[in-house]
Amino acid sequence: MRYSQLFGKTLRDAPAGTETTSAALLARAGFTRQLGAGIHSYLPLAWRSIRKIEQIIREEMEHIGCYELSMPVVQPADLWQESGRLSEIGGELARFKDRSGRDMVLAMTHEEVATDLVRREVRSYRQLPVTFFQIQTKFRDEPRPRAGLIRGREFLMKDAYSFHADEADLDRFYDECNGAYKQAFERCDLPVMVVEAAAGIMGGSGSHEYMLLAAAGEDVLLLCPNADYAANREVATTTLDLAVERPAPIEEVATPESPTIEAVATYLGVGTDRTLKAVFYDVDGRLVFVAIRGDIKVNEHKLMTLLGAKRLAPADEALIRASGAAPGYASPINVHDALVVADLSARAPNLVAGANREGIHLRNVNLGRDFAPDIVADIAMVEAGAPCPLCGLPLEETRGIEVANIFKLGTKYSGPLNARYLDDGGVEHPILMGSYGFGVSRALAAIAEHHHDERGLCWPVTVGPFVVHLVSLGEADEVREAAKGAYEQWTDAGFEVLYDDRDESAGVKFADADLIGIPIRATISARSLKAGGVELKLRRDDQDAARIVPLADALGELETLRGGLLARRQAIY
């Protein structure tokens, strides 16, 4: 491609409001343009890289026997009503009526349609497993789109679906897809970390996310320094060191003007870990009383998952008082008309809790003796410094960009959609299902976030829009003819070349080449010809690393450089 014919020029500055390095560089380098909040156009440079990412994931999915199809993005809302998700998902799901007044949705994922396809086609265990994938534009009406392509409303995604007769076969394909994803990210030169994750609106029994560690990431991760454990904070667990004491007699104590955990702990001279905190929620219209150790925060995602909740909000004071609790001085003792959920930490002995009377607390409150919660479960927010649940070392906190996610859905969709099969004895069973998402446009942004320097982007050779950036300097006929000849020869030999044939200064052309970040730069000028040929340089190297090679040998040298870049990428892993 000639640069003079390329649509999408470089920008001196990033557009106003750009939040992340990747968004700024992709805009400045002429890869993307924003149309609206969370909605972007992919210009030719970006589209070439996206096609390469797509091809990598196509090859890896086909390698495990999963083949491509295409499903409608516009879907009847009846199908989502049948699965139950139409009422479970809020404003993120775009809804509209067609000209006949029929309710429709603009799908952000395709579990319902995939399941509908299979329930129409599969009758016997002999037809299972079934696996397929698609690469498609999706729309999710994010309430807070940000970070360019990382959190967009319209996005490109590869979504795969698998259908199985039993758990063992689902586990098999889940592991194969995990391996395919790891291989795909390796080929993209994106060093992701696989972490335990929440199933979220997808549902199911298990999930893993593929995270690029980056300050721009929205997800908080807890990592073991020994690499024994990695999890999204939404689902992270830890070990609890609960004191071993005999339950002491309960004791009422005055605590004037002490409505907070910190205030009562200070007043009584105890640590916050010796207190029992009361947190009240309105969960789908029901009062939920959470009892948790005073030094620990509630993980609202764990709580919603535990309760199968659709909506969670802080409870208002009137609802709290109607249960017999006193805000600021509450305990689960003798409350009524509330679901009491105790975190595992509430099992600690002899805690200080409210007396459900203003200005009064109770010493030595014990779960089981003094109150009996409806549910005892892990609903704690794990934070940096908490012990690793596997080895006990303090967990470290970092941030990550989620670029893929896989789920064991089980019968989450096949059950309500009645996707069933007959076994070899003629007995009917629900089909087990998995779902496997890979963010194509988000991967583009993640690669840009990871591969850049102070001068611009530095594309890996496997996913860069071109392999060679040919720069022609000067107006001399000799230079122009040499550059044109090299461009044609290298292109005919199968190299992807961006040929900068513009009438611009050397400074402008070199700055643009660095900003765009194509792996190999080749410069032809009167000076290079006088020195013997063409100047070759890797994008990641300093200017001093450039060297002159004869034009006749340039093609072979380019092959060597490309091979070296591929070998360097493989050596990282």
Coordinates of C-alpha atoms in Angstrom, one line a residue:
M1 CA 0.0 0.0 0.0
R2 CA 1.2 3.5 -0.8
Y3 CA 0.9 5.9 2.1
S4 CA -0.3 8.6 -0.3
Q5 CA -3.4 6.4 -0.9
L6 CA -3.9 5.5 2.8
F7 CA -7.1 6.8 4.4
G8 CA -6.5 7.9 7.9
K9 CA -3.6 10.2 8.7
T10 CA -1.6 10.6 11.9
L11 CA -2.5 13.3 14.4
R12 CA -0.1 15.5 16.4
D13 CA -2.2 15.2 19.6
A14 CA -4.7 12.7 20.9
P15 CA -8.4 13.7 20.8
A16 CA -9.7 15.5 23.9
G17 CA -11.0 13.1 26.6
T18 CA -8.7 10.2 25.6
E19 CA -8.2 8.2 28.8
T20 CA -5.6 5.5 28.0
T21 CA -2.3 5.1 26.2
S22 CA -3.8 2.6 23.7
A23 CA -6.7 4.9 22.8
A24 CA -4.4 7.9 22.3
L25 CA -1.9 6.0 20.2
L26 CA -4.5 4.2 18.0
A27 CA -6.1 7.6 17.3
R28 CA -2.9 9.5 16.7
A29 CA -1.5 6.8 14.5
G30 CA -4.5 6.8 12.2
F31 CA -6.0 3.4 13.3
T32 CA -9.3 4.5 14.9
R33 CA -11.7 7.3 15.0
Q34 CA -14.5 7.8 17.6
L35 CA -18.0 8.4 16.3
G36 CA -19.8 8.5 19.6
A37 CA -19.3 7.3 23.2
G38 CA -18.0 3.7 23.0
I39 CA -18.5 3.6 19.2
H40 CA -15.5 3.6 16.9
S41 CA -14.5 3.3 13.2
Y42 CA -11.6 1.0 12.3
L43 CA -9.5 2.7 9.6
P44 CA -7.5 0.6 7.1
L45 CA -4.4 0.2 9.4
A46 CA -6.6 -1.1 12.3
W47 CA -8.6 -3.3 10.0
R48 CA -5.6 -5.1 8.7
S49 CA -4.4 -5.9 12.2
I50 CA -7.9 -7.0 13.3
R51 CA -8.1 -9.4 10.3
K52 CA -4.8 -10.9 11.4
I53 CA -6.0 -11.4 15.0
E54 CA -9.2 -12.9 13.6
Q55 CA -7.2 -15.3 11.4
I56 CA -5.1 -16.4 14.4
I57 CA -8.2 -17.2 16.5
R58 CA -9.9 -18.9 13.5
E59 CA -6.9 -21.2 13.0
E60 CA -6.7 -22.1 16.7
M61 CA -10.4 -22.8 17.0
E62 CA -10.4 -25.0 13.8
H63 CA -7.3 -26.8 15.3
I64 CA -9.5 -28.1 18.1
G65 CA -12.4 -29.0 15.7
C66 CA -14.5 -25.9 16.2
Y67 CA -15.7 -24.3 13.0
E68 CA -17.2 -21.0 12.0
L69 CA -20.7 -20.0 11.2
S70 CA -22.8 -16.8 11.5
M71 CA -25.8 -16.0 13.6
P72 CA -28.2 -13.0 13.6
V73 CA -27.4 -10.1 15.7
V74 CA -31.0 -8.9 15.6
Q75 CA -33.1 -11.5 17.6
P76 CA -36.7 -11.9 18.7
A77 CA -37.0 -10.9 22.4
D78 CA -39.2 -14.0 22.9
L79 CA -36.0 -16.1 22.9
W80 CA -34.5 -14.1 25.6
Q81 CA -37.7 -14.2 27.5
E82 CA -37.6 -18.0 27.3
S83 CA -34.1 -18.2 28.8
G84 CA -35.0 -15.7 31.5
R85 CA -32.4 -13.2 30.6
L86 CA -34.8 -10.6 29.2
S87 CA -35.7 -9.5 32.7
E88 CA -32.4 -10.3 34.3
I89 CA -30.4 -7.9 32.1
G90 CA -30.9 -4.2 32.4
G91 CA -30.2 -1.3 30.1
E92 CA -27.1 -3.0 28.6
L93 CA -29.3 -5.0 26.3
A94 CA -30.6 -2.8 23.4
R95 CA -34.3 -3.4 22.8
F96 CA -36.6 -2.2 20.1
K97 CA -39.8 -3.1 18.2
D98 CA -39.8 -4.0 14.5
R99 CA -42.3 -2.5 12.1
S100 CA -44.8 -5.2 13.1
G101 CA -44.6 -4.2 16.7
R102 CA -42.7 -7.4 17.7
D103 CA -40.2 -7.0 20.5
M104 CA -36.6 -7.5 19.3
V105 CA -33.1 -7.2 20.9
L106 CA -29.7 -6.3 19.5
A107 CA -27.7 -9.1 20.9
M108 CA -24.5 -8.7 22.9
T109 CA -24.0 -12.4 23.0
H110 CA -25.5 -15.5 21.4
E111 CA -26.2 -18.2 24.0
E112 CA -29.9 -18.2 23.3
V113 CA -29.6 -18.4 19.5
A114 CA -26.9 -21.0 19.7
T115 CA -29.0 -23.1 22.0
D116 CA -32.0 -22.7 19.7
L117 CA -30.0 -23.9 16.7
V118 CA -28.9 -27.0 18.6
R119 CA -32.3 -27.9 20.0
R120 CA -33.7 -27.8 16.5
E121 CA -30.9 -30.1 15.1
V122 CA -29.8 -32.5 17.9
R123 CA -31.9 -35.4 19.1
S124 CA -29.5 -38.2 20.0
Y125 CA -26.3 -38.5 22.0
R126 CA -24.7 -39.7 18.8
Q127 CA -24.9 -36.1 17.5
L128 CA -22.9 -34.7 20.4
P129 CA -20.6 -32.9 21.0
V130 CA -21.5 -29.9 18.8
T131 CA -19.1 -26.9 18.7
F132 CA -19.1 -23.8 16.5
F133 CA -18.0 -20.1 16.7
Q134 CA -18.5 -16.8 15.0
I135 CA -16.7 -13.5 14.7
Q136 CA -19.2 -10.7 14.8
T137 CA -19.9 -7.1 15.8
K138 CA -21.8 -6.9 19.1
F139 CA -23.5 -4.1 20.9
R140 CA -23.8 -3.7 24.7
D141 CA -25.1 -0.3 25.9
E142 CA -22.4 0.2 28.6
P143 CA -23.4 2.8 31.1
R144 CA -19.9 4.2 31.3
P145 CA -17.9 3.5 28.1
R146 CA -14.3 4.4 28.4
A147 CA -10.7 3.6 27.4
G148 CA -11.3 3.5 23.7
L149 CA -11.8 0.0 22.5
I150 CA -11.3 -1.5 26.0
R151 CA -14.8 -0.7 27.2
G152 CA -16.8 0.1 24.1
R153 CA -20.5 -0.2 23.4
E154 CA -20.0 -1.6 19.9
F155 CA -17.2 -4.2 19.7
L156 CA -15.9 -7.1 17.7
M157 CA -16.0 -10.5 19.4
K158 CA -15.3 -14.1 18.7
D159 CA -17.9 -16.2 20.5
A160 CA -17.9 -20.0 20.5
Y161 CA -20.4 -22.4 21.9
S162 CA -20.2 -26.1 22.8
F163 CA -22.8 -28.7 23.6
H164 CA -22.2 -32.0 25.3
A165 CA -23.8 -35.1 26.7
D166 CA -21.9 -35.1 30.0
E167 CA -19.6 -33.1 32.3
A168 CA -16.5 -35.0 31.3
D169 CA -16.9 -34.0 27.7
L170 CA -17.6 -30.4 28.6
D171 CA -14.5 -30.4 30.7
R172 CA -12.5 -31.8 27.8
F173 CA -13.5 -29.1 25.4
Y174 CA -13.2 -26.4 28.0
D175 CA -9.6 -27.4 28.5
E176 CA -9.0 -27.6 24.8
C177 CA -10.4 -24.1 24.3
N178 CA -8.3 -22.8 27.1
G179 CA -5.2 -24.2 25.3
A180 CA -6.4 -22.7 22.0
Y181 CA -6.8 -19.3 23.6
K182 CA -3.3 -19.5 25.2
Q183 CA -1.8 -20.3 21.9
A184 CA -3.7 -17.5 20.1
F185 CA -2.5 -15.0 22.6
E186 CA 1.0 -16.3 22.3
R187 CA 0.9 -15.8 18.5
C188 CA -0.5 -12.2 19.1
D189 CA 2.5 -11.6 21.5
L190 CA 0.1 -10.8 24.3
P191 CA 1.3 -12.2 27.7
V192 CA -2.1 -12.8 29.3
M193 CA -2.7 -14.4 32.7
V194 CA -5.6 -16.8 33.3
V195 CA -7.5 -16.1 36.5
E196 CA -10.6 -17.4 38.2
A197 CA -13.6 -15.3 37.4
A198 CA -17.2 -14.7 38.1
A199 CA -19.9 -16.1 35.8
G200 CA -21.8 -12.8 35.9
I201 CA -24.9 -12.5 33.7
M202 CA -23.7 -15.5 31.7
G203 CA -24.3 -17.9 34.6
G204 CA -23.0 -21.4 35.0
S205 CA -20.7 -23.2 37.3
G206 CA -17.2 -22.1 36.3
S207 CA -15.4 -19.3 34.5
H208 CA -11.9 -18.1 33.7
E209 CA -10.7 -14.8 32.3
Y210 CA -7.6 -14.0 30.3
M211 CA -6.1 -10.8 31.6
L212 CA -3.3 -8.5 30.4
L213 CA -1.8 -6.9 33.5
A214 CA -2.0 -3.2 32.8
A215 CA -2.6 0.0 34.8
A216 CA -5.4 0.8 32.3
G217 CA -7.3 -2.3 33.3
E218 CA -10.7 -2.1 34.9
D219 CA -10.5 -5.4 36.8
V220 CA -8.8 -5.8 40.1
L221 CA -6.8 -9.0 40.4
L222 CA -5.4 -10.8 43.4
L223 CA -2.2 -12.7 42.7
C224 CA 0.0 -15.0 44.7
P225 CA 3.7 -14.0 44.6
N226 CA 4.5 -17.7 44.1
A227 CA 2.1 -17.8 41.1
D228 CA 0.0 -20.4 43.1
Y229 CA -3.2 -18.4 42.8
A230 CA -4.8 -15.8 40.6
A231 CA -8.3 -14.5 40.7
N232 CA -10.5 -11.6 39.9
R233 CA -11.4 -9.7 43.1
E234 CA -15.1 -10.5 42.4
V235 CA -14.5 -14.1 43.2
A236 CA -11.1 -14.1 45.1
T237 CA -10.9 -16.1 48.3
T238 CA -8.5 -16.2 51.3
T239 CA -7.9 -18.1 54.5
L240 CA -9.2 -16.7 57.8
D241 CA -7.3 -16.8 61.0
L242 CA -10.1 -17.0 63.5
A243 CA -9.2 -16.8 67.2
V244 CA -9.8 -20.0 69.3
E245 CA -11.6 -18.9 72.5
R246 CA -14.4 -20.3 74.6
P247 CA -17.6 -18.2 74.2
A248 CA -17.8 -15.7 77.0
P249 CA -21.1 -14.5 78.6
I250 CA -22.8 -11.8 76.5
E251 CA -22.4 -8.4 78.1
E252 CA -24.2 -5.1 77.5
V253 CA -22.0 -2.0 77.4
A254 CA -22.8 1.7 76.8
T255 CA -21.2 3.2 73.7
P256 CA -22.5 6.8 73.3
E257 CA -21.9 8.4 69.9
S258 CA -20.4 5.3 68.4
P259 CA -22.4 4.5 65.4
T260 CA -19.5 3.2 63.2
I261 CA -17.2 0.3 63.5
E262 CA -14.2 2.5 63.9
A263 CA -15.8 4.6 66.6
V264 CA -17.0 1.7 68.7
A265 CA -13.6 -0.1 68.4
T266 CA -11.8 3.0 69.6
Y267 CA -14.3 3.6 72.4
L268 CA -13.9 0.0 73.7
G269 CA -10.2 -0.3 73.0
V270 CA -10.5 -3.3 70.6
G271 CA -9.4 -3.9 67.0
T272 CA -12.0 -3.7 64.3
D273 CA -11.4 -7.4 63.7
R274 CA -13.0 -8.0 67.1
T275 CA -16.3 -6.4 66.0
L276 CA -19.3 -7.6 64.0
K277 CA -20.4 -5.2 61.3
A278 CA -24.0 -5.0 60.1
V279 CA -24.6 -4.1 56.4
F280 CA -28.2 -3.8 55.1
Y281 CA -29.3 -4.3 51.5
D282 CA -32.5 -4.1 49.5
V283 CA -32.1 -7.2 47.3
D284 CA -34.9 -7.6 44.8
G285 CA -37.3 -5.9 47.3
R286 CA -36.3 -7.9 50.3
L287 CA -34.2 -6.8 53.3
V288 CA -30.9 -8.6 53.6
F289 CA -29.0 -8.2 56.8
V290 CA -25.3 -9.0 56.3
A291 CA -23.2 -9.8 59.3
I292 CA -19.4 -9.7 58.7
R293 CA -16.3 -9.0 60.7
G294 CA -15.7 -5.3 61.2
D295 CA -12.4 -5.2 59.4
I296 CA -13.7 -6.8 56.2
K297 CA -15.8 -5.3 53.4
V298 CA -18.8 -7.0 51.7
N299 CA -18.2 -8.4 48.2
E300 CA -21.5 -7.4 46.7
H301 CA -20.8 -9.6 43.6
K302 CA -20.4 -12.7 45.8
L303 CA -23.6 -11.7 47.7
M304 CA -25.7 -11.3 44.5
T305 CA -24.4 -14.6 43.1
L306 CA -25.1 -16.4 46.4
L307 CA -28.7 -15.1 46.4
G308 CA -29.3 -15.3 42.7
A309 CA -30.2 -11.6 42.8
K310 CA -31.1 -9.3 40.0
R311 CA -30.8 -6.0 41.9
L312 CA -29.0 -4.9 45.0
A313 CA -29.1 -1.5 46.6
P314 CA -28.5 0.0 50.1
A315 CA -31.6 -0.5 52.3
D316 CA -33.3 2.6 53.4
E317 CA -33.6 3.5 57.1
A318 CA -37.4 2.8 57.4
L319 CA -36.9 -0.8 56.1
I320 CA -34.0 -1.3 58.5
R321 CA -36.0 -0.1 61.5
A322 CA -39.0 -2.2 60.5
S323 CA -36.9 -5.3 61.1
G324 CA -36.2 -4.3 64.7
A325 CA -32.6 -3.2 63.9
A326 CA -31.2 0.2 64.9
P327 CA -28.9 1.8 62.2
G328 CA -25.4 2.3 63.7
Y329 CA -26.1 0.0 66.6
A330 CA -27.4 -3.1 64.8
S331 CA -26.9 -6.8 65.3
P332 CA -28.6 -9.9 63.9
I333 CA -29.9 -10.8 67.3
N334 CA -33.7 -10.8 67.4
V335 CA -34.2 -9.1 64.0
H336 CA -37.2 -10.2 62.0
D337 CA -38.5 -9.9 58.4
A338 CA -35.0 -10.0 57.0
L339 CA -32.8 -12.6 55.4
V340 CA -29.7 -12.8 57.6
V341 CA -26.5 -13.7 55.7
A342 CA -23.3 -14.2 57.7
D343 CA -19.9 -14.1 56.2
L344 CA -17.5 -16.9 57.3
S345 CA -15.6 -14.3 59.3
A346 CA -18.6 -13.8 61.5
R347 CA -17.8 -17.2 63.1
A348 CA -15.0 -15.5 65.0
P349 CA -15.7 -15.8 68.8
N350 CA -16.7 -13.1 71.3
L351 CA -17.3 -10.2 68.9
V352 CA -18.6 -6.7 69.7
A353 CA -22.0 -6.2 68.0
G354 CA -24.8 -3.7 68.3
A355 CA -27.7 -4.2 70.7
N356 CA -30.3 -2.8 68.4
R357 CA -30.6 0.2 70.7
E358 CA -29.1 3.6 70.3
G359 CA -25.8 4.0 72.3
I360 CA -25.6 0.4 73.3
H361 CA -23.4 -2.5 72.1
L362 CA -22.9 -6.1 73.2
R363 CA -19.7 -7.8 74.0
N364 CA -19.0 -11.5 73.4
V365 CA -21.6 -12.1 70.6
N366 CA -21.2 -15.6 69.1
L367 CA -22.7 -17.0 65.9
G368 CA -24.7 -20.1 66.7
R369 CA -25.3 -19.3 70.3
D370 CA -26.6 -15.8 70.1
F371 CA -27.9 -15.7 66.5
A372 CA -28.6 -18.2 63.8
P373 CA -28.2 -16.8 60.3
D374 CA -30.2 -18.1 57.4
I375 CA -27.0 -18.5 55.3
V376 CA -23.3 -18.7 56.2
A377 CA -21.1 -18.2 53.2
D378 CA -18.0 -16.5 51.9
I379 CA -19.1 -13.0 50.9
A380 CA -15.9 -11.2 51.9
M381 CA -14.0 -8.7 49.7
V382 CA -10.4 -10.0 49.5
E383 CA -7.8 -7.2 49.4
A384 CA -4.0 -7.0 49.1
G385 CA -2.1 -8.5 52.0
A386 CA -4.7 -11.2 52.6
P387 CA -3.2 -14.7 52.8
C388 CA -3.1 -16.8 49.6
P389 CA -5.7 -19.6 50.0
L390 CA -3.2 -22.1 48.7
C391 CA 0.2 -21.2 50.2
G392 CA -0.6 -18.4 52.8
L393 CA 1.7 -15.8 51.3
P394 CA 0.3 -12.2 51.2
L395 CA -1.7 -11.7 48.0
E396 CA -0.7 -8.8 45.8
E397 CA -3.2 -6.5 44.0
T398 CA -2.9 -5.4 40.4
R399 CA -5.1 -4.4 37.5
G400 CA -5.9 -6.2 34.3
I401 CA -7.6 -5.8 30.9
E402 CA -9.9 -8.7 30.3
V403 CA -9.4 -9.9 26.7
A404 CA -11.2 -13.2 26.8
N405 CA -13.5 -15.2 29.0
I406 CA -14.7 -18.8 29.0
F407 CA -17.7 -20.3 30.9
K408 CA -19.0 -23.7 31.9
L409 CA -22.7 -23.0 31.5
G410 CA -24.1 -26.4 32.2
T411 CA -27.9 -26.3 31.8
K412 CA -28.2 -22.6 32.3
Y413 CA -29.7 -22.2 28.8
S414 CA -30.4 -25.7 27.7
G415 CA -32.8 -26.2 30.6
P416 CA -35.2 -23.3 30.1
L417 CA -34.9 -23.6 26.3
N418 CA -35.6 -27.3 26.4
A419 CA -32.5 -28.4 24.5
R420 CA -32.4 -32.1 25.2
Y421 CA -31.0 -35.4 23.8
L422 CA -31.8 -39.1 24.2
D423 CA -29.1 -41.4 25.6
D424 CA -28.4 -44.9 24.3
G425 CA -31.2 -46.2 26.5
G426 CA -33.8 -43.7 25.2
V427 CA -33.7 -41.6 28.3
E428 CA -33.9 -37.8 27.8
H429 CA -31.4 -35.4 29.3
P430 CA -30.6 -31.7 29.1
I431 CA -27.6 -30.9 26.9
L432 CA -24.6 -29.4 28.8
M433 CA -23.2 -26.2 27.3
G434 CA -20.1 -24.1 27.3
S435 CA -19.5 -20.5 26.0
Y436 CA -16.1 -19.0 25.0
G437 CA -15.6 -15.3 24.2
F438 CA -12.5 -13.7 22.7
G439 CA -12.5 -9.9 22.4
V440 CA -11.0 -9.1 19.0
S441 CA -11.2 -5.3 19.1
R442 CA -10.3 -5.4 22.7
A443 CA -7.2 -7.5 21.9
L444 CA -6.2 -4.8 19.4
A445 CA -6.3 -2.2 22.1
A446 CA -4.5 -4.5 24.6
I447 CA -1.7 -5.1 22.2
A448 CA -1.3 -1.4 21.7
E449 CA -1.4 -0.9 25.5
H450 CA 1.4 -3.4 25.9
H451 CA 3.5 -2.8 22.9
H452 CA 4.5 0.8 22.7
D453 CA 7.2 3.2 23.7
E454 CA 7.6 7.0 24.0
R455 CA 7.7 7.3 20.2
G456 CA 4.5 5.3 19.4
L457 CA 3.3 1.9 18.7
C458 CA 5.5 -1.2 18.3
W459 CA 3.5 -3.9 16.6
P460 CA 4.4 -7.6 16.9
V461 CA 5.2 -9.0 13.5
T462 CA 2.3 -11.4 13.6
V463 CA -0.4 -8.7 14.0
G464 CA 1.1 -5.4 12.7
P465 CA -0.8 -3.9 9.8
F466 CA 2.3 -4.3 7.6
V467 CA 5.7 -6.0 8.1
V468 CA 7.8 -3.4 6.4
H469 CA 7.5 0.4 6.4
L470 CA 9.4 1.6 3.3
V471 CA 10.4 5.3 3.6
S472 CA 11.5 7.2 0.5
L473 CA 13.5 10.4 1.2
G474 CA 14.2 13.1 -1.4
E475 CA 12.9 14.0 -4.8
A476 CA 15.8 12.6 -6.9
D477 CA 14.7 10.3 -9.7
E478 CA 17.3 7.8 -8.6
V479 CA 15.8 7.6 -5.1
R480 CA 12.2 7.4 -6.4
E481 CA 13.0 4.7 -8.9
A482 CA 15.0 2.6 -6.3
A483 CA 12.1 2.9 -3.8
K484 CA 9.5 2.0 -6.3
G485 CA 11.4 -1.0 -7.5
A486 CA 12.0 -2.2 -4.0
Y487 CA 8.3 -1.8 -3.1
E488 CA 7.3 -3.8 -6.2
Q489 CA 9.9 -6.5 -5.7
W490 CA 9.2 -7.0 -1.9
T491 CA 5.4 -7.0 -2.5
D492 CA 5.7 -9.5 -5.3
A493 CA 7.8 -11.7 -2.9
G494 CA 4.9 -11.7 -0.4
F495 CA 6.0 -9.0 2.0
E496 CA 3.3 -6.6 3.3
V497 CA 4.8 -3.2 2.7
L498 CA 3.6 0.3 3.5
Y499 CA 5.4 2.6 1.1
D500 CA 5.7 6.2 2.2
D501 CA 5.8 7.9 -1.1
R502 CA 4.6 11.3 0.2
D503 CA 6.4 14.6 -0.4
E504 CA 7.2 15.2 3.3
S505 CA 10.4 15.9 5.2
A506 CA 12.5 13.1 6.7
G507 CA 11.5 14.3 10.2
V508 CA 7.8 13.9 9.4
K509 CA 8.2 10.5 7.8
F510 CA 10.3 9.1 10.5
A511 CA 8.0 10.4 13.2
D512 CA 5.0 8.8 11.5
A513 CA 6.9 5.5 11.0
D514 CA 7.7 5.4 14.7
L515 CA 4.1 6.4 15.7
I516 CA 2.5 3.7 13.4
G517 CA 5.0 1.1 14.7
I518 CA 5.4 -1.3 11.8
P519 CA 8.1 -3.9 12.9
I520 CA 10.7 -3.2 10.2
R521 CA 11.7 0.2 8.7
A522 CA 13.5 0.4 5.3
T523 CA 14.8 3.8 4.2
I524 CA 16.0 4.6 0.7
S525 CA 17.6 8.0 0.2
A526 CA 20.4 9.6 -1.7
R527 CA 22.6 9.0 1.3
S528 CA 21.7 5.4 1.7
L529 CA 22.2 4.7 -2.0
K530 CA 25.6 6.4 -1.8
A531 CA 26.4 4.2 1.2
G532 CA 25.5 1.1 -0.8
G533 CA 21.8 0.5 -0.8
V534 CA 18.9 0.6 1.7
E535 CA 18.9 1.3 5.4
L536 CA 17.2 -1.4 7.5
K537 CA 16.1 -0.9 11.1
L538 CA 13.8 -2.7 13.5
R539 CA 11.1 -0.4 15.1
R540 CA 12.2 -1.4 18.6
D541 CA 15.9 -0.6 18.1
D542 CA 17.7 2.7 18.5
Q543 CA 18.5 4.7 15.4
D544 CA 22.1 3.7 15.9
A545 CA 21.1 0.1 15.1
A546 CA 20.2 0.9 11.5
R547 CA 22.5 -0.7 8.9
I548 CA 22.9 -0.4 5.2
V549 CA 22.5 -3.5 3.0
P550 CA 22.8 -3.7 -0.8
L551 CA 19.4 -3.4 -2.6
A552 CA 20.1 -6.8 -4.2
D553 CA 20.4 -8.4 -0.8
A554 CA 17.5 -6.5 0.9
L555 CA 14.9 -9.2 0.3
G556 CA 17.0 -11.8 2.0
E557 CA 17.8 -9.5 4.9
L558 CA 14.1 -8.8 5.3
E559 CA 13.4 -12.5 5.5
T560 CA 16.1 -12.8 8.1
L561 CA 14.7 -9.9 10.2
R562 CA 11.2 -11.2 10.0
G563 CA 12.4 -14.7 11.1
G564 CA 14.3 -13.2 13.9
L565 CA 11.2 -11.3 15.1
L566 CA 9.1 -14.5 15.1
A567 CA 11.8 -16.3 17.0
R568 CA 12.1 -13.5 19.5
R569 CA 8.3 -13.6 20.1
Q570 CA 8.4 -17.4 20.6
A571 CA 11.3 -17.2 23.0
I572 CA 9.2 -14.9 25.3
Y573 CA 7.0 -17.8 26.1

